XYZ file of C-alpha atoms in Angstrom:
384
model
C 0.000 0.000 0.000
C 2.190 2.786 -1.297
C 1.942 6.177 0.354
C -0.295 5.398 3.346
C -0.907 2.974 6.179
C -3.646 2.206 8.688
C -2.469 2.381 12.298
C -3.579 3.483 15.762
C -4.436 7.185 15.914
C -3.250 9.400 18.756
C -6.596 11.187 18.855
C -8.460 8.514 20.856
C -10.468 7.558 17.769
C -9.011 4.070 17.328
C -7.384 3.529 13.949
C -6.582 6.186 11.388
C -5.105 6.521 7.911
C -1.581 8.007 7.845
C 0.612 9.252 5.025
C 3.968 7.522 4.550
C 5.028 9.951 1.805
C 4.256 13.546 0.875
C 0.989 14.258 -0.950
C 0.480 17.606 -2.631
C -2.871 19.295 -3.255
C -4.713 17.353 -5.985
C -2.707 14.131 -5.565
C -4.695 10.866 -5.489
C -4.032 9.136 -2.162
C -5.986 5.983 -2.944
C -8.595 4.535 -5.260
C -10.723 1.719 -3.889
C -13.731 -0.481 -4.629
C -16.053 -1.334 -1.726
C -16.368 -4.746 -0.117
C -20.053 -4.426 -1.083
C -22.318 -1.601 -2.213
C -26.021 -1.219 -2.826
C -28.402 1.285 -4.394
C -30.857 2.901 -1.975
C -34.305 1.301 -1.922
C -36.295 4.450 -2.750
C -33.756 5.451 -5.391
C -34.384 2.162 -7.201
C -38.144 2.549 -6.724
C -37.984 5.909 -8.540
C -36.660 4.135 -11.669
C -32.979 4.982 -11.341
C -31.646 2.167 -13.514
C -28.176 1.165 -12.378
C -25.840 -1.805 -12.451
C -26.817 -3.977 -9.491
C -23.162 -4.392 -8.571
C -21.224 -1.175 -9.260
C -24.139 1.324 -9.482
C -23.077 2.590 -12.915
C -26.186 4.232 -14.440
C -27.713 2.265 -17.295
C -28.837 5.271 -19.333
C -27.182 7.965 -21.438
C -26.881 11.572 -20.198
C -29.643 12.575 -22.629
C -31.962 9.777 -21.474
C -31.130 10.727 -17.889
C -31.972 14.425 -18.217
C -35.111 13.728 -20.268
C -36.436 11.417 -17.555
C -35.438 13.673 -14.649
C -36.967 16.773 -16.241
C -39.961 14.999 -17.835
C -39.044 16.780 -21.086
C -38.620 14.104 -23.790
C -37.522 16.577 -26.474
C -34.348 17.860 -24.760
C -31.240 17.458 -26.915
C -27.812 17.734 -25.303
C -25.173 19.570 -27.338
C -21.742 17.932 -27.705
C -23.249 14.610 -26.644
C -20.361 12.811 -28.349
C -17.839 14.282 -25.865
C -19.010 11.801 -23.253
C -19.558 8.265 -24.448
C -21.802 6.094 -22.328
C -21.081 2.428 -22.956
C -24.456 0.694 -22.771
C -23.594 -2.022 -25.280
C -22.374 -4.456 -22.631
C -25.481 -4.425 -20.414
C -26.287 -7.957 -19.337
C -28.471 -9.720 -16.782
C -28.424 -12.613 -14.348
C -29.566 -15.773 -16.118
C -31.716 -16.788 -13.133
C -33.295 -13.586 -11.758
C -32.836 -11.104 -14.614
C -31.187 -8.383 -12.497
C -29.220 -5.952 -14.674
C -25.474 -5.381 -14.790
C -23.375 -2.975 -16.846
C -21.011 -5.762 -17.928
C -20.223 -9.460 -17.711
C -17.398 -8.558 -15.333
C -19.781 -6.973 -12.816
C -22.166 -9.916 -13.140
C -19.361 -12.397 -12.429
C -17.913 -10.427 -9.489
C -21.387 -10.014 -7.982
C -22.122 -13.741 -8.312
C -18.817 -14.676 -6.699
C -19.120 -12.140 -3.859
C -22.748 -12.280 -2.691
C -25.347 -12.780 -5.435
C -25.270 -16.581 -5.475
C -27.172 -16.758 -2.160
C -29.322 -13.681 -2.891
C -30.572 -14.560 -6.383
C -34.352 -14.246 -6.473
C -37.050 -13.109 -8.910
C -37.617 -9.399 -8.239
C -41.310 -9.544 -9.187
C -42.131 -12.173 -6.520
C -43.670 -9.779 -3.997
C -43.853 -12.409 -1.250
C -40.194 -13.381 -1.473
C -38.560 -12.693 1.940
C -36.111 -10.203 0.354
C -38.936 -8.173 -1.198
C -40.941 -8.281 2.048
C -37.861 -6.989 3.919
C -37.247 -4.271 1.318
C -40.836 -3.009 1.408
C -40.818 -2.972 5.213
C -37.563 -0.994 5.174
C -39.006 1.557 2.738
C -41.926 2.186 5.077
C -39.555 2.668 8.030
C -36.884 4.701 6.244
C -38.432 7.330 3.996
C -36.300 9.386 1.613
C -33.858 10.995 1.746
C -32.153 7.731 2.687
C -28.852 7.481 4.527
C -28.647 3.691 4.701
C -30.144 0.577 3.121
C -31.072 -2.709 4.775
C -29.941 -4.546 1.620
C -26.362 -3.368 2.188
C -26.531 -5.222 5.498
C -27.935 -8.297 3.735
C -25.113 -8.166 1.172
C -22.555 -7.962 3.983
C -24.001 -11.185 5.420
C -23.999 -12.822 1.975
C -20.383 -11.698 1.466
C -19.395 -13.548 4.660
C -21.505 -16.603 3.834
C -20.120 -16.976 0.290
C -16.486 -16.216 1.125
C -13.903 -18.973 0.661
C -12.805 -18.218 4.255
C -15.981 -17.135 6.080
C -14.226 -16.713 9.431
C -11.740 -14.282 7.881
C -14.569 -12.396 6.139
C -16.492 -12.114 9.422
C -13.335 -10.808 11.136
C -12.984 -8.163 8.396
C -16.529 -6.955 9.031
C -15.950 -6.929 12.789
C -13.141 -4.411 12.265
C -15.900 -1.854 11.653
C -17.715 -2.750 14.896
C -15.938 -1.015 17.765
C -18.627 0.675 19.851
C -20.340 -0.378 23.064
C -23.776 -2.033 23.084
C -25.365 1.185 24.371
C -23.659 3.290 21.675
C -24.866 0.896 18.972
C -28.420 1.123 20.294
C -28.201 4.924 20.381
C -27.027 5.057 16.754
C -29.750 2.680 15.579
C -32.327 4.726 17.506
C -31.130 7.754 15.529
C -31.349 5.766 12.279
C -34.805 4.260 12.807
C -36.563 6.841 14.983
C -38.584 6.508 18.171
C -40.065 3.116 17.248
C -36.647 1.570 16.732
C -37.005 -1.139 19.414
C -39.927 -2.819 17.656
C -38.616 -1.996 14.191
C -35.177 -3.491 14.699
C -36.734 -6.692 16.007
C -38.937 -6.906 12.894
C -36.007 -6.169 10.561
C -33.841 -8.793 12.283
C -36.481 -11.510 11.935
C -37.099 -10.607 8.281
C -33.362 -10.550 7.533
C -33.000 -14.026 9.059
C -35.744 -15.180 6.660
C -33.659 -13.907 3.723
C -30.279 -15.321 4.738
C -28.888 -17.518 7.497
C -25.920 -19.786 8.030
C -23.271 -20.961 10.451
C -20.865 -18.055 10.034
C -23.410 -15.248 10.207
C -25.559 -16.397 13.120
C -23.691 -14.110 15.548
C -24.812 -11.144 13.418
C -28.443 -12.271 13.623
C -28.644 -12.203 17.423
C -30.333 -9.067 18.846
C -26.974 -7.608 19.938
C -25.117 -8.631 16.757
C -27.830 -7.279 14.470
C -27.914 -3.958 16.328
C -24.135 -3.717 15.918
C -24.418 -4.452 12.180
C -27.159 -1.838 11.768
C -24.969 0.727 13.541
C -22.077 -0.255 11.256
C -24.182 0.336 8.140
C -25.478 3.621 9.530
C -22.075 5.101 10.376
C -19.560 3.366 8.064
C -21.768 3.141 4.998
C -20.181 5.675 2.634
C -22.712 7.497 0.466
C -22.248 6.870 -3.265
C -23.660 9.064 -6.022
C -23.403 8.464 -9.768
C -24.897 10.633 -12.519
C -24.619 10.502 -16.335
C -25.709 14.148 -16.429
C -22.934 15.248 -14.036
C -20.334 13.306 -16.020
C -21.525 14.941 -19.247
C -21.416 18.398 -17.605
C -17.832 17.778 -16.446
C -16.774 16.578 -19.899
C -18.450 19.355 -21.894
C -17.107 22.020 -19.519
C -13.559 21.005 -20.485
C -14.125 21.527 -24.222
C -12.263 24.311 -25.992
C -14.732 26.983 -27.110
C -15.152 30.762 -27.322
C -16.265 32.843 -24.339
C -19.680 33.374 -25.958
C -20.106 29.636 -26.523
C -19.095 28.919 -22.932
C -21.596 31.454 -21.633
C -24.384 29.939 -23.764
C -23.429 26.452 -22.567
C -23.442 27.448 -18.886
C -26.854 29.085 -19.297
C -28.139 25.897 -20.935
C -26.733 23.742 -18.119
C -28.263 26.023 -15.471
C -31.626 25.686 -17.220
C -31.273 21.894 -17.333
C -30.696 21.695 -13.588
C -33.637 24.025 -13.000
C -35.922 21.716 -15.022
C -34.585 18.677 -13.160
C -35.011 20.269 -9.735
C -38.598 21.313 -10.508
C -39.549 17.794 -11.618
C -37.372 15.427 -9.544
C -36.292 17.475 -6.535
C -33.793 15.602 -4.394
C -33.730 12.556 -6.674
C -30.975 13.907 -8.900
C -28.398 11.093 -8.853
C -28.310 7.343 -8.646
C -27.578 7.018 -4.947
C -26.618 4.267 -2.562
C -23.937 3.340 -0.058
C -20.948 1.041 0.218
C -18.547 -0.346 2.787
C -14.948 0.697 2.065
C -12.116 -0.954 3.983
C -9.409 1.729 3.605
C -11.403 4.936 3.139
C -13.484 4.145 6.232
C -10.270 4.266 8.298
C -10.157 8.045 7.723
C -11.080 10.002 10.821
C -12.968 13.300 10.797
C -11.625 16.816 10.961
C -13.501 20.098 10.565
C -10.410 21.242 8.616
C -9.849 18.134 6.444
C -6.764 17.600 4.302
C -8.457 15.129 1.935
C -11.829 14.542 0.298
C -13.593 11.636 -1.378
C -15.294 11.570 -4.777
C -16.647 9.130 -7.369
C -15.038 10.210 -10.668
C -15.456 6.887 -12.487
C -19.243 6.893 -12.777
C -19.549 3.822 -10.539
C -18.944 2.808 -6.912
C -15.154 3.142 -7.073
C -14.049 5.856 -4.636
C -11.082 8.184 -4.970
C -9.439 9.949 -2.030
C -7.564 13.145 -2.976
C -5.392 15.530 -0.985
C -6.869 19.050 -0.779
C -3.753 20.464 0.886
C -0.175 19.302 1.395
C 0.107 16.213 3.614
C 3.535 15.343 4.987
C 4.858 11.846 5.833
C 3.570 10.775 9.271
C 0.551 13.093 9.171
C -2.915 11.637 9.654
C -5.202 11.859 6.621
C -8.539 13.443 7.564
C -11.827 13.823 5.723
C -14.970 15.648 6.844
C -17.989 13.645 7.975
C -20.035 16.840 7.626
C -21.237 18.344 4.354
C -19.898 21.681 3.127
C -22.802 23.643 4.581
C -22.431 22.131 8.066
C -18.663 22.736 7.963
C -19.275 26.471 7.656
C -21.254 26.600 10.870
C -19.990 27.337 14.378
C -18.000 24.889 16.492
C -21.061 24.334 18.677
C -23.264 23.351 15.717
C -20.598 21.109 14.183
C -19.990 19.313 17.459
C -23.698 18.891 18.076
C -24.196 17.169 14.708
C -21.132 14.948 15.152
C -22.204 13.958 18.668
C -25.730 13.083 17.496
C -24.751 11.153 14.356
C -21.336 9.700 15.227
C -21.219 9.781 19.057
C -17.952 11.643 19.479
C -16.800 15.114 20.498
C -14.509 16.628 17.883
C -11.152 17.922 19.118
C -9.612 18.649 15.721
C -7.240 21.626 15.417
C -10.041 23.875 14.174
C -12.356 23.000 17.066
C -9.593 23.465 19.645
C -8.645 26.826 18.135
C -12.315 27.907 18.159
C -13.011 26.883 21.760
C -13.226 30.548 22.745
C -15.844 31.325 20.046
C -19.508 31.977 20.970
C -21.430 28.723 21.089
C -23.525 29.600 18.044
C -24.685 32.486 15.915
C -28.136 34.061 16.211
C -29.112 32.407 12.898
C -28.126 28.976 14.227
C -29.978 29.618 17.491
C -33.139 30.362 15.498
C -32.597 27.245 13.370
C -32.128 25.043 16.453
C -35.225 26.527 18.102
C -37.226 25.663 14.962
C -35.850 22.099 15.006
C -36.742 21.697 18.689
C -40.258 22.996 17.951
C -40.636 20.440 15.127
C -39.552 17.638 17.491
């Protein structure tokens, strides 16, 4: 593993990812595929066609924007600057699930699909019953998917060394029983006690076996749910975004660029009016290396999905010297701009830790929150 290593962090957060060489701004630190990934349930229900394994969209940018905007006559200029390879789409011979290529179909079958192959239209199949129950519990916008948990169990069950696979998954489970319960409560809401029991029983109907039984006990299942909720890395893929990136790099006059940017702005306006938050093909995955990155409110790296599938790329956003810990932000850009108090509140609620990064330590003398944030928090408390 050139350039980085996973070892114990000095910040009382367990393990961390550390640089073993210098990375400059823009350098790729690592590129990694997940152990497993899965499209969100509601995302799939809203007809976001994607490869069942790697989440690559199975439509062209033009098809994508026409569907999202409900405007079937939209024509994208320079459509040839971004080629979408849809010629290799294939399906499982047994269940008909779609893949972007034979390679994805084969990898999926070898990793987890062999024990999860079922006809999607069979509404009473245990997997479909579980999925529908999950959708009623976890309305959009989704942050996790019960099927990612099921695929983790299938990954262990199908592995050539199930004990080793189970040990790999356990690396992500490092909280106390009470902390796990608190995280799952946050994930499922006030009815979580009854809901998690229902989900556990339904999951056991979908998959069971010698090496995964410990994950199907009440305590083990709660731990796995907490793992999915906190270590599941959000994945977003979009043919439209990839086309926008490609066309923006074309050589053209200033007038042409201005016309193009106006056209793109209009496209996103149409899409937002029709589809709202359902802009990308979205899901989550479990990444072995990237998940070792701890949080900082002044991160030195960020993750992205530049390949149009579930492969993640971690890039340096400032110079990182050998021996330095590599940090990402668990908060989105908007939350990062808020006060220390607001950042720490969100991290404590969603990840159960108090942040003592350099930025938070330096800001310890700041006011707890701005008047705008106070108003926002009062509104949230009123809603609760």
